[in-house]
């Protein structure tokens, strides 16, 4: 039976992926900084910045899902050595969590994407657009909605094909367990594109209170994020918002339907679910 290592196993995409693989009856190793796990799941302590945790995490692993270290502008520094070590351990397949807006060879995770052909026998990069759960879970947008009834961005009226993290996990699960090598570039979106003003309207209806979108310029957004966000991260957020404003994320893909056989969830679906 194949053994699957899931890094970031308690995170946005890792947790639902662990659940999906367990539902399928797969042998899962949940890797994160604190080695606790759901029932029927092995767990290992794993820290990208602590190489002493890497060998044990890779023991008897056939395929793995890699979540980059958050907010690291140069994840390749720690991820490429780990991929080389995984190859030495006999790991055959790598599924990498990327981002729709960052292609192979682009900055940050794009550098890891570009290195995969030389580092993995079989590989796939799951590149989702922005998470729907950013408005309902642990995220600055969700916090601002709960506290102030405001979503603050530099996106203007640019639209995004927001995607449910469970749909990302479902695609990643297929990429991990399929008998044939998976597609190498899997851009994952929801079924429709929405502006942040559209999202605010949906939240207002669902929560039965006013939620508004506050558009700022990129420089004003950096100032707004202030001490709550590292300066380098705030600059990246502003740059990404600027790309959304120009239409870079205004599209949808059929990846969820193609790989899972069902349509992706809508934001309305998620909001109704979390408010019932």
mmCIF file of C-alpha atoms in Angstrom:
data_model
loop_
_atom_site.group_PDB
_atom_site.id
_atom_site.type_symbol
_atom_site.label_atom_id
_atom_site.label_comp_id
_atom_site.label_asym_id
_atom_site.label_seq_id
_atom_site.Cartn_x
_atom_site.Cartn_y
_atom_site.Cartn_z
ATOM 1 C CA UNK A 1 0.000 0.000 0.000
ATOM 2 C CA UNK A 2 1.366 3.395 -0.968
ATOM 3 C CA UNK A 3 2.324 5.798 1.806
ATOM 4 C CA UNK A 4 1.521 9.502 1.406
ATOM 5 C CA UNK A 5 3.333 12.294 3.244
ATOM 6 C CA UNK A 6 1.211 15.435 3.678
ATOM 7 C CA UNK A 7 3.089 18.534 4.806
ATOM 8 C CA UNK A 8 1.087 21.398 6.256
ATOM 9 C CA UNK A 9 -1.320 18.693 7.428
ATOM 10 C CA UNK A 10 -3.283 21.017 9.717
ATOM 11 C CA UNK A 11 -3.423 23.895 7.237
ATOM 12 C CA UNK A 12 -5.959 25.233 4.764
ATOM 13 C CA UNK A 13 -5.414 22.590 2.096
ATOM 14 C CA UNK A 14 -3.492 19.960 4.057
ATOM 15 C CA UNK A 15 -6.255 19.257 6.586
ATOM 16 C CA UNK A 16 -8.986 18.573 4.009
ATOM 17 C CA UNK A 17 -6.502 16.561 1.944
ATOM 18 C CA UNK A 18 -5.744 14.319 4.925
ATOM 19 C CA UNK A 19 -9.489 13.843 5.415
ATOM 20 C CA UNK A 20 -10.023 13.032 1.748
ATOM 21 C CA UNK A 21 -7.206 10.473 1.669
ATOM 22 C CA UNK A 22 -8.472 8.814 4.858
ATOM 23 C CA UNK A 23 -11.941 8.638 3.329
ATOM 24 C CA UNK A 24 -10.345 6.764 0.443
ATOM 25 C CA UNK A 25 -8.631 4.367 2.862
ATOM 26 C CA UNK A 26 -5.106 5.529 2.045
ATOM 27 C CA UNK A 27 -2.011 5.297 4.272
ATOM 28 C CA UNK A 28 -1.363 8.881 5.351
ATOM 29 C CA UNK A 29 1.521 10.475 7.247
ATOM 30 C CA UNK A 30 0.543 13.893 8.600
ATOM 31 C CA UNK A 31 3.567 16.174 8.873
ATOM 32 C CA UNK A 32 3.557 19.426 10.800
ATOM 33 C CA UNK A 33 5.382 21.182 13.590
ATOM 34 C CA UNK A 34 3.398 19.454 16.315
ATOM 35 C CA UNK A 35 3.109 15.744 15.600
ATOM 36 C CA UNK A 36 -0.539 15.138 16.395
ATOM 37 C CA UNK A 37 -2.944 13.641 13.887
ATOM 38 C CA UNK A 38 -6.480 12.396 13.277
ATOM 39 C CA UNK A 39 -7.339 8.799 14.093
ATOM 40 C CA UNK A 40 -5.899 6.233 11.670
ATOM 41 C CA UNK A 41 -3.163 8.664 10.626
ATOM 42 C CA UNK A 42 0.536 8.461 11.417
ATOM 43 C CA UNK A 43 2.146 11.749 12.376
ATOM 44 C CA UNK A 44 5.666 13.139 12.243
ATOM 45 C CA UNK A 45 7.153 16.365 13.442
ATOM 46 C CA UNK A 46 8.224 18.392 10.425
ATOM 47 C CA UNK A 47 9.726 21.855 10.109
ATOM 48 C CA UNK A 48 11.015 23.222 6.817
ATOM 49 C CA UNK A 49 13.755 25.066 8.696
ATOM 50 C CA UNK A 50 14.888 22.089 10.787
ATOM 51 C CA UNK A 51 16.631 19.515 8.563
ATOM 52 C CA UNK A 52 16.837 17.099 11.497
ATOM 53 C CA UNK A 53 13.090 16.455 11.002
ATOM 54 C CA UNK A 54 13.340 15.646 7.297
ATOM 55 C CA UNK A 55 14.740 12.115 7.086
ATOM 56 C CA UNK A 56 12.185 10.632 9.439
ATOM 57 C CA UNK A 57 9.310 12.312 7.607
ATOM 58 C CA UNK A 58 10.420 10.636 4.377
ATOM 59 C CA UNK A 59 10.682 7.075 5.703
ATOM 60 C CA UNK A 60 8.870 4.617 3.373
ATOM 61 C CA UNK A 61 7.057 7.451 1.580
ATOM 62 C CA UNK A 62 5.936 6.849 -2.016
ATOM 63 C CA UNK A 63 4.345 10.224 -2.779
ATOM 64 C CA UNK A 64 4.085 13.556 -1.005
ATOM 65 C CA UNK A 65 2.169 16.820 -0.945
ATOM 66 C CA UNK A 66 4.313 19.865 -0.295
ATOM 67 C CA UNK A 67 2.975 23.105 1.159
ATOM 68 C CA UNK A 68 5.592 25.883 0.987
ATOM 69 C CA UNK A 69 6.661 27.624 4.187
ATOM 70 C CA UNK A 70 4.277 30.562 4.583
ATOM 71 C CA UNK A 71 5.416 34.093 3.760
ATOM 72 C CA UNK A 72 8.904 32.937 2.753
ATOM 73 C CA UNK A 73 9.986 34.945 -0.326
ATOM 74 C CA UNK A 74 12.596 32.285 -1.206
ATOM 75 C CA UNK A 75 11.038 28.897 -0.391
ATOM 76 C CA UNK A 76 13.377 27.182 -2.847
ATOM 77 C CA UNK A 77 16.180 27.610 -0.314
ATOM 78 C CA UNK A 78 14.661 24.939 1.931
ATOM 79 C CA UNK A 79 12.412 23.080 -0.496
ATOM 80 C CA UNK A 80 14.926 22.108 -3.167
ATOM 81 C CA UNK A 81 17.292 20.383 -0.696
ATOM 82 C CA UNK A 82 14.275 18.525 0.705
ATOM 83 C CA UNK A 83 13.240 17.417 -2.780
ATOM 84 C CA UNK A 84 16.735 16.102 -3.405
ATOM 85 C CA UNK A 85 16.591 14.192 -0.132
ATOM 86 C CA UNK A 86 13.158 12.799 -1.068
ATOM 87 C CA UNK A 87 14.588 11.481 -4.341
ATOM 88 C CA UNK A 88 17.325 9.706 -2.359
ATOM 89 C CA UNK A 89 14.630 8.146 -0.162
ATOM 90 C CA UNK A 90 12.842 6.778 -3.212
ATOM 91 C CA UNK A 91 9.836 9.120 -3.233
ATOM 92 C CA UNK A 92 8.323 8.700 -6.679
ATOM 93 C CA UNK A 93 5.650 11.386 -6.948
ATOM 94 C CA UNK A 94 5.551 14.987 -5.750
ATOM 95 C CA UNK A 95 2.442 17.180 -5.685
ATOM 96 C CA UNK A 96 3.341 20.792 -4.960
ATOM 97 C CA UNK A 97 0.962 23.495 -3.783
ATOM 98 C CA UNK A 98 1.610 26.541 -5.927
ATOM 99 C CA UNK A 99 -0.472 29.574 -6.845
ATOM 100 C CA UNK A 100 -2.454 30.358 -9.976
ATOM 101 C CA UNK A 101 -0.807 33.725 -10.307
ATOM 102 C CA UNK A 102 2.768 32.331 -10.144
ATOM 103 C CA UNK A 103 3.867 30.302 -13.201
ATOM 104 C CA UNK A 104 6.842 27.977 -13.453
ATOM 105 C CA UNK A 105 9.979 30.097 -13.253
ATOM 106 C CA UNK A 106 8.175 32.919 -11.508
ATOM 107 C CA UNK A 107 9.160 34.282 -8.114
ATOM 108 C CA UNK A 108 9.105 32.294 -4.862
ATOM 109 C CA UNK A 109 7.203 29.020 -5.391
ATOM 110 C CA UNK A 110 7.637 29.447 -9.147
ATOM 111 C CA UNK A 111 11.325 28.634 -8.638
ATOM 112 C CA UNK A 112 10.444 25.320 -6.987
ATOM 113 C CA UNK A 113 7.980 24.584 -9.779
ATOM 114 C CA UNK A 114 10.695 25.123 -12.374
ATOM 115 C CA UNK A 115 13.079 22.777 -10.541
ATOM 116 C CA UNK A 116 10.648 19.850 -10.263
ATOM 117 C CA UNK A 117 11.396 18.172 -13.624
ATOM 118 C CA UNK A 118 14.969 17.551 -12.476
ATOM 119 C CA UNK A 119 14.052 16.561 -8.920
ATOM 120 C CA UNK A 120 11.027 14.257 -9.166
ATOM 121 C CA UNK A 121 10.185 11.195 -11.222
ATOM 122 C CA UNK A 122 6.507 12.154 -11.396
ATOM 123 C CA UNK A 123 5.227 15.549 -10.375
ATOM 124 C CA UNK A 124 2.287 17.905 -10.450
ATOM 125 C CA UNK A 125 1.782 21.487 -9.313
ATOM 126 C CA UNK A 126 -1.680 22.314 -7.991
ATOM 127 C CA UNK A 127 -2.082 26.062 -8.550
ATOM 128 C CA UNK A 128 -5.272 27.340 -6.927
ATOM 129 C CA UNK A 129 -6.559 30.835 -7.103
ATOM 130 C CA UNK A 130 -7.570 32.653 -3.901
ATOM 131 C CA UNK A 131 -9.301 30.656 -1.166
ATOM 132 C CA UNK A 132 -12.971 31.212 -0.372
ATOM 133 C CA UNK A 133 -12.107 30.439 3.241
ATOM 134 C CA UNK A 134 -10.145 33.706 3.375
ATOM 135 C CA UNK A 135 -13.538 35.278 4.119
ATOM 136 C CA UNK A 136 -14.679 32.750 6.728
ATOM 137 C CA UNK A 137 -11.626 31.260 8.452
ATOM 138 C CA UNK A 138 -8.340 32.522 9.864
ATOM 139 C CA UNK A 139 -7.305 35.316 7.535
ATOM 140 C CA UNK A 140 -7.038 39.092 7.668
ATOM 141 C CA UNK A 141 -10.076 39.455 5.386
ATOM 142 C CA UNK A 142 -12.215 37.233 7.619
ATOM 143 C CA UNK A 143 -10.990 39.050 10.728
ATOM 144 C CA UNK A 144 -11.836 42.418 9.189
ATOM 145 C CA UNK A 145 -15.306 41.223 8.155
ATOM 146 C CA UNK A 146 -16.025 39.986 11.677
ATOM 147 C CA UNK A 147 -14.601 43.032 13.447
ATOM 148 C CA UNK A 148 -15.407 45.950 11.122
ATOM 149 C CA UNK A 149 -17.640 44.696 8.330
ATOM 150 C CA UNK A 150 -15.021 45.729 5.771
ATOM 151 C CA UNK A 151 -12.799 44.001 3.193
ATOM 152 C CA UNK A 152 -9.797 46.183 2.338
ATOM 153 C CA UNK A 153 -7.868 45.519 -0.885
ATOM 154 C CA UNK A 154 -6.016 47.176 -3.754
ATOM 155 C CA UNK A 155 -7.874 45.039 -6.295
ATOM 156 C CA UNK A 156 -10.284 47.696 -7.544
ATOM 157 C CA UNK A 157 -13.089 45.905 -9.370
ATOM 158 C CA UNK A 158 -10.837 43.104 -10.578
ATOM 159 C CA UNK A 159 -12.396 39.652 -10.355
ATOM 160 C CA UNK A 160 -11.160 36.313 -8.986
ATOM 161 C CA UNK A 161 -12.370 32.728 -9.450
ATOM 162 C CA UNK A 162 -12.362 32.075 -5.700
ATOM 163 C CA UNK A 163 -12.077 28.362 -4.843
ATOM 164 C CA UNK A 164 -13.071 26.237 -1.849
ATOM 165 C CA UNK A 165 -10.040 24.636 -0.172
ATOM 166 C CA UNK A 166 -11.880 21.296 -0.154
ATOM 167 C CA UNK A 167 -11.954 21.381 -3.944
ATOM 168 C CA UNK A 168 -8.218 22.055 -3.989
ATOM 169 C CA UNK A 169 -7.727 19.061 -1.685
ATOM 170 C CA UNK A 170 -9.895 16.867 -3.914
ATOM 171 C CA UNK A 171 -7.749 17.737 -6.942
ATOM 172 C CA UNK A 172 -4.546 17.157 -4.966
ATOM 173 C CA UNK A 173 -5.829 13.761 -3.808
ATOM 174 C CA UNK A 174 -6.385 12.632 -7.398
ATOM 175 C CA UNK A 175 -2.937 13.907 -8.369
ATOM 176 C CA UNK A 176 -1.393 11.926 -5.512
ATOM 177 C CA UNK A 177 -3.153 8.574 -5.869
ATOM 178 C CA UNK A 178 -3.907 8.213 -9.582
ATOM 179 C CA UNK A 179 -2.288 5.192 -11.201
ATOM 180 C CA UNK A 180 -1.186 7.251 -14.202
ATOM 181 C CA UNK A 181 1.182 10.209 -13.846
ATOM 182 C CA UNK A 182 -0.908 13.296 -13.057
ATOM 183 C CA UNK A 183 -1.102 16.428 -15.219
ATOM 184 C CA UNK A 184 1.905 18.569 -14.424
ATOM 185 C CA UNK A 185 0.148 21.950 -14.162
ATOM 186 C CA UNK A 186 -3.278 22.026 -12.491
ATOM 187 C CA UNK A 187 -4.779 25.493 -12.184
ATOM 188 C CA UNK A 188 -7.764 25.250 -9.834
ATOM 189 C CA UNK A 189 -10.596 27.795 -9.645
ATOM 190 C CA UNK A 190 -14.164 28.007 -8.514
ATOM 191 C CA UNK A 191 -17.064 28.080 -11.000
ATOM 192 C CA UNK A 192 -17.388 31.884 -11.314
ATOM 193 C CA UNK A 193 -15.403 35.069 -10.990
ATOM 194 C CA UNK A 194 -16.326 37.670 -8.412
ATOM 195 C CA UNK A 195 -14.971 41.079 -7.473
ATOM 196 C CA UNK A 196 -14.340 41.843 -3.820
ATOM 197 C CA UNK A 197 -17.376 44.122 -4.000
ATOM 198 C CA UNK A 198 -19.398 41.109 -5.173
ATOM 199 C CA UNK A 199 -18.041 39.119 -2.228
ATOM 200 C CA UNK A 200 -18.992 41.911 0.180
ATOM 201 C CA UNK A 201 -22.549 41.858 -1.188
ATOM 202 C CA UNK A 202 -22.804 38.090 -0.744
ATOM 203 C CA UNK A 203 -21.481 38.367 2.805
ATOM 204 C CA UNK A 204 -23.963 41.131 3.582
ATOM 205 C CA UNK A 205 -26.856 38.968 2.432
ATOM 206 C CA UNK A 206 -25.656 35.865 4.258
ATOM 207 C CA UNK A 207 -24.689 37.567 7.518
ATOM 208 C CA UNK A 208 -27.685 39.913 7.462
ATOM 209 C CA UNK A 209 -25.464 42.887 8.159
ATOM 210 C CA UNK A 210 -23.586 45.319 5.957
ATOM 211 C CA UNK A 211 -20.173 44.291 4.672
ATOM 212 C CA UNK A 212 -18.415 46.667 2.299
ATOM 213 C CA UNK A 213 -15.338 46.614 0.100
ATOM 214 C CA UNK A 214 -12.844 49.385 0.771
ATOM 215 C CA UNK A 215 -10.566 49.873 -2.278
ATOM 216 C CA UNK A 216 -7.145 51.416 -1.707
ATOM 217 C CA UNK A 217 -4.141 52.149 -3.865
ATOM 218 C CA UNK A 218 -1.274 49.642 -3.469
ATOM 219 C CA UNK A 219 0.793 52.105 -1.449
ATOM 220 C CA UNK A 220 -2.140 52.875 0.840
ATOM 221 C CA UNK A 221 -2.730 49.154 1.315
ATOM 222 C CA UNK A 222 0.866 48.698 2.493
ATOM 223 C CA UNK A 223 0.321 51.516 4.985
ATOM 224 C CA UNK A 224 -2.989 49.980 6.065
ATOM 225 C CA UNK A 225 -1.385 46.596 6.778
ATOM 226 C CA UNK A 226 1.177 48.412 8.911
ATOM 227 C CA UNK A 227 2.651 46.642 11.911
ATOM 228 C CA UNK A 228 0.323 43.644 11.588
ATOM 229 C CA UNK A 229 2.175 42.350 8.513
ATOM 230 C CA UNK A 230 5.919 42.103 7.763
ATOM 231 C CA UNK A 231 6.932 44.806 5.306
ATOM 232 C CA UNK A 232 8.045 42.354 2.614
ATOM 233 C CA UNK A 233 4.764 40.432 2.854
ATOM 234 C CA UNK A 234 2.704 43.632 2.728
ATOM 235 C CA UNK A 235 4.500 44.632 -0.458
ATOM 236 C CA UNK A 236 3.772 41.233 -2.024
ATOM 237 C CA UNK A 237 0.087 41.462 -1.051
ATOM 238 C CA UNK A 238 -0.135 44.890 -2.685
ATOM 239 C CA UNK A 239 1.575 43.622 -5.835
ATOM 240 C CA UNK A 240 -0.779 40.647 -6.080
ATOM 241 C CA UNK A 241 -3.806 42.876 -5.560
ATOM 242 C CA UNK A 242 -2.532 45.090 -8.383
ATOM 243 C CA UNK A 243 -2.410 42.073 -10.692
ATOM 244 C CA UNK A 244 -5.995 41.195 -9.782
ATOM 245 C CA UNK A 245 -6.998 44.790 -10.564
ATOM 246 C CA UNK A 246 -5.638 44.354 -14.110
ATOM 247 C CA UNK A 247 -7.697 41.192 -14.686
ATOM 248 C CA UNK A 248 -4.948 38.600 -14.149
ATOM 249 C CA UNK A 249 -7.295 36.315 -12.152
ATOM 250 C CA UNK A 250 -10.518 36.936 -14.069
ATOM 251 C CA UNK A 251 -11.036 33.431 -15.491
ATOM 252 C CA UNK A 252 -12.258 29.987 -14.520
ATOM 253 C CA UNK A 253 -10.951 26.483 -15.239
ATOM 254 C CA UNK A 254 -12.713 23.114 -15.376
ATOM 255 C CA UNK A 255 -9.995 21.328 -13.377
ATOM 256 C CA UNK A 256 -12.222 20.343 -10.438
ATOM 257 C CA UNK A 257 -14.883 18.890 -12.737
ATOM 258 C CA UNK A 258 -12.299 17.182 -14.947
ATOM 259 C CA UNK A 259 -10.445 15.438 -12.111
ATOM 260 C CA UNK A 260 -13.206 14.762 -9.585
ATOM 261 C CA UNK A 261 -16.274 14.352 -11.777
ATOM 262 C CA UNK A 262 -18.254 17.041 -9.943
ATOM 263 C CA UNK A 263 -18.480 20.824 -10.245
ATOM 264 C CA UNK A 264 -16.607 23.087 -7.841
ATOM 265 C CA UNK A 265 -18.475 24.637 -4.942
ATOM 266 C CA UNK A 266 -19.683 28.224 -5.160
ATOM 267 C CA UNK A 267 -18.999 30.905 -2.581
ATOM 268 C CA UNK A 268 -22.738 30.975 -1.882
ATOM 269 C CA UNK A 269 -22.535 27.252 -1.051
ATOM 270 C CA UNK A 270 -19.765 27.863 1.474
ATOM 271 C CA UNK A 271 -21.410 30.881 3.090
ATOM 272 C CA UNK A 272 -24.710 29.055 3.531
ATOM 273 C CA UNK A 273 -22.840 26.121 5.061
ATOM 274 C CA UNK A 274 -20.861 28.103 7.608
ATOM 275 C CA UNK A 275 -23.913 30.121 8.657
ATOM 276 C CA UNK A 276 -26.330 27.247 9.287
#
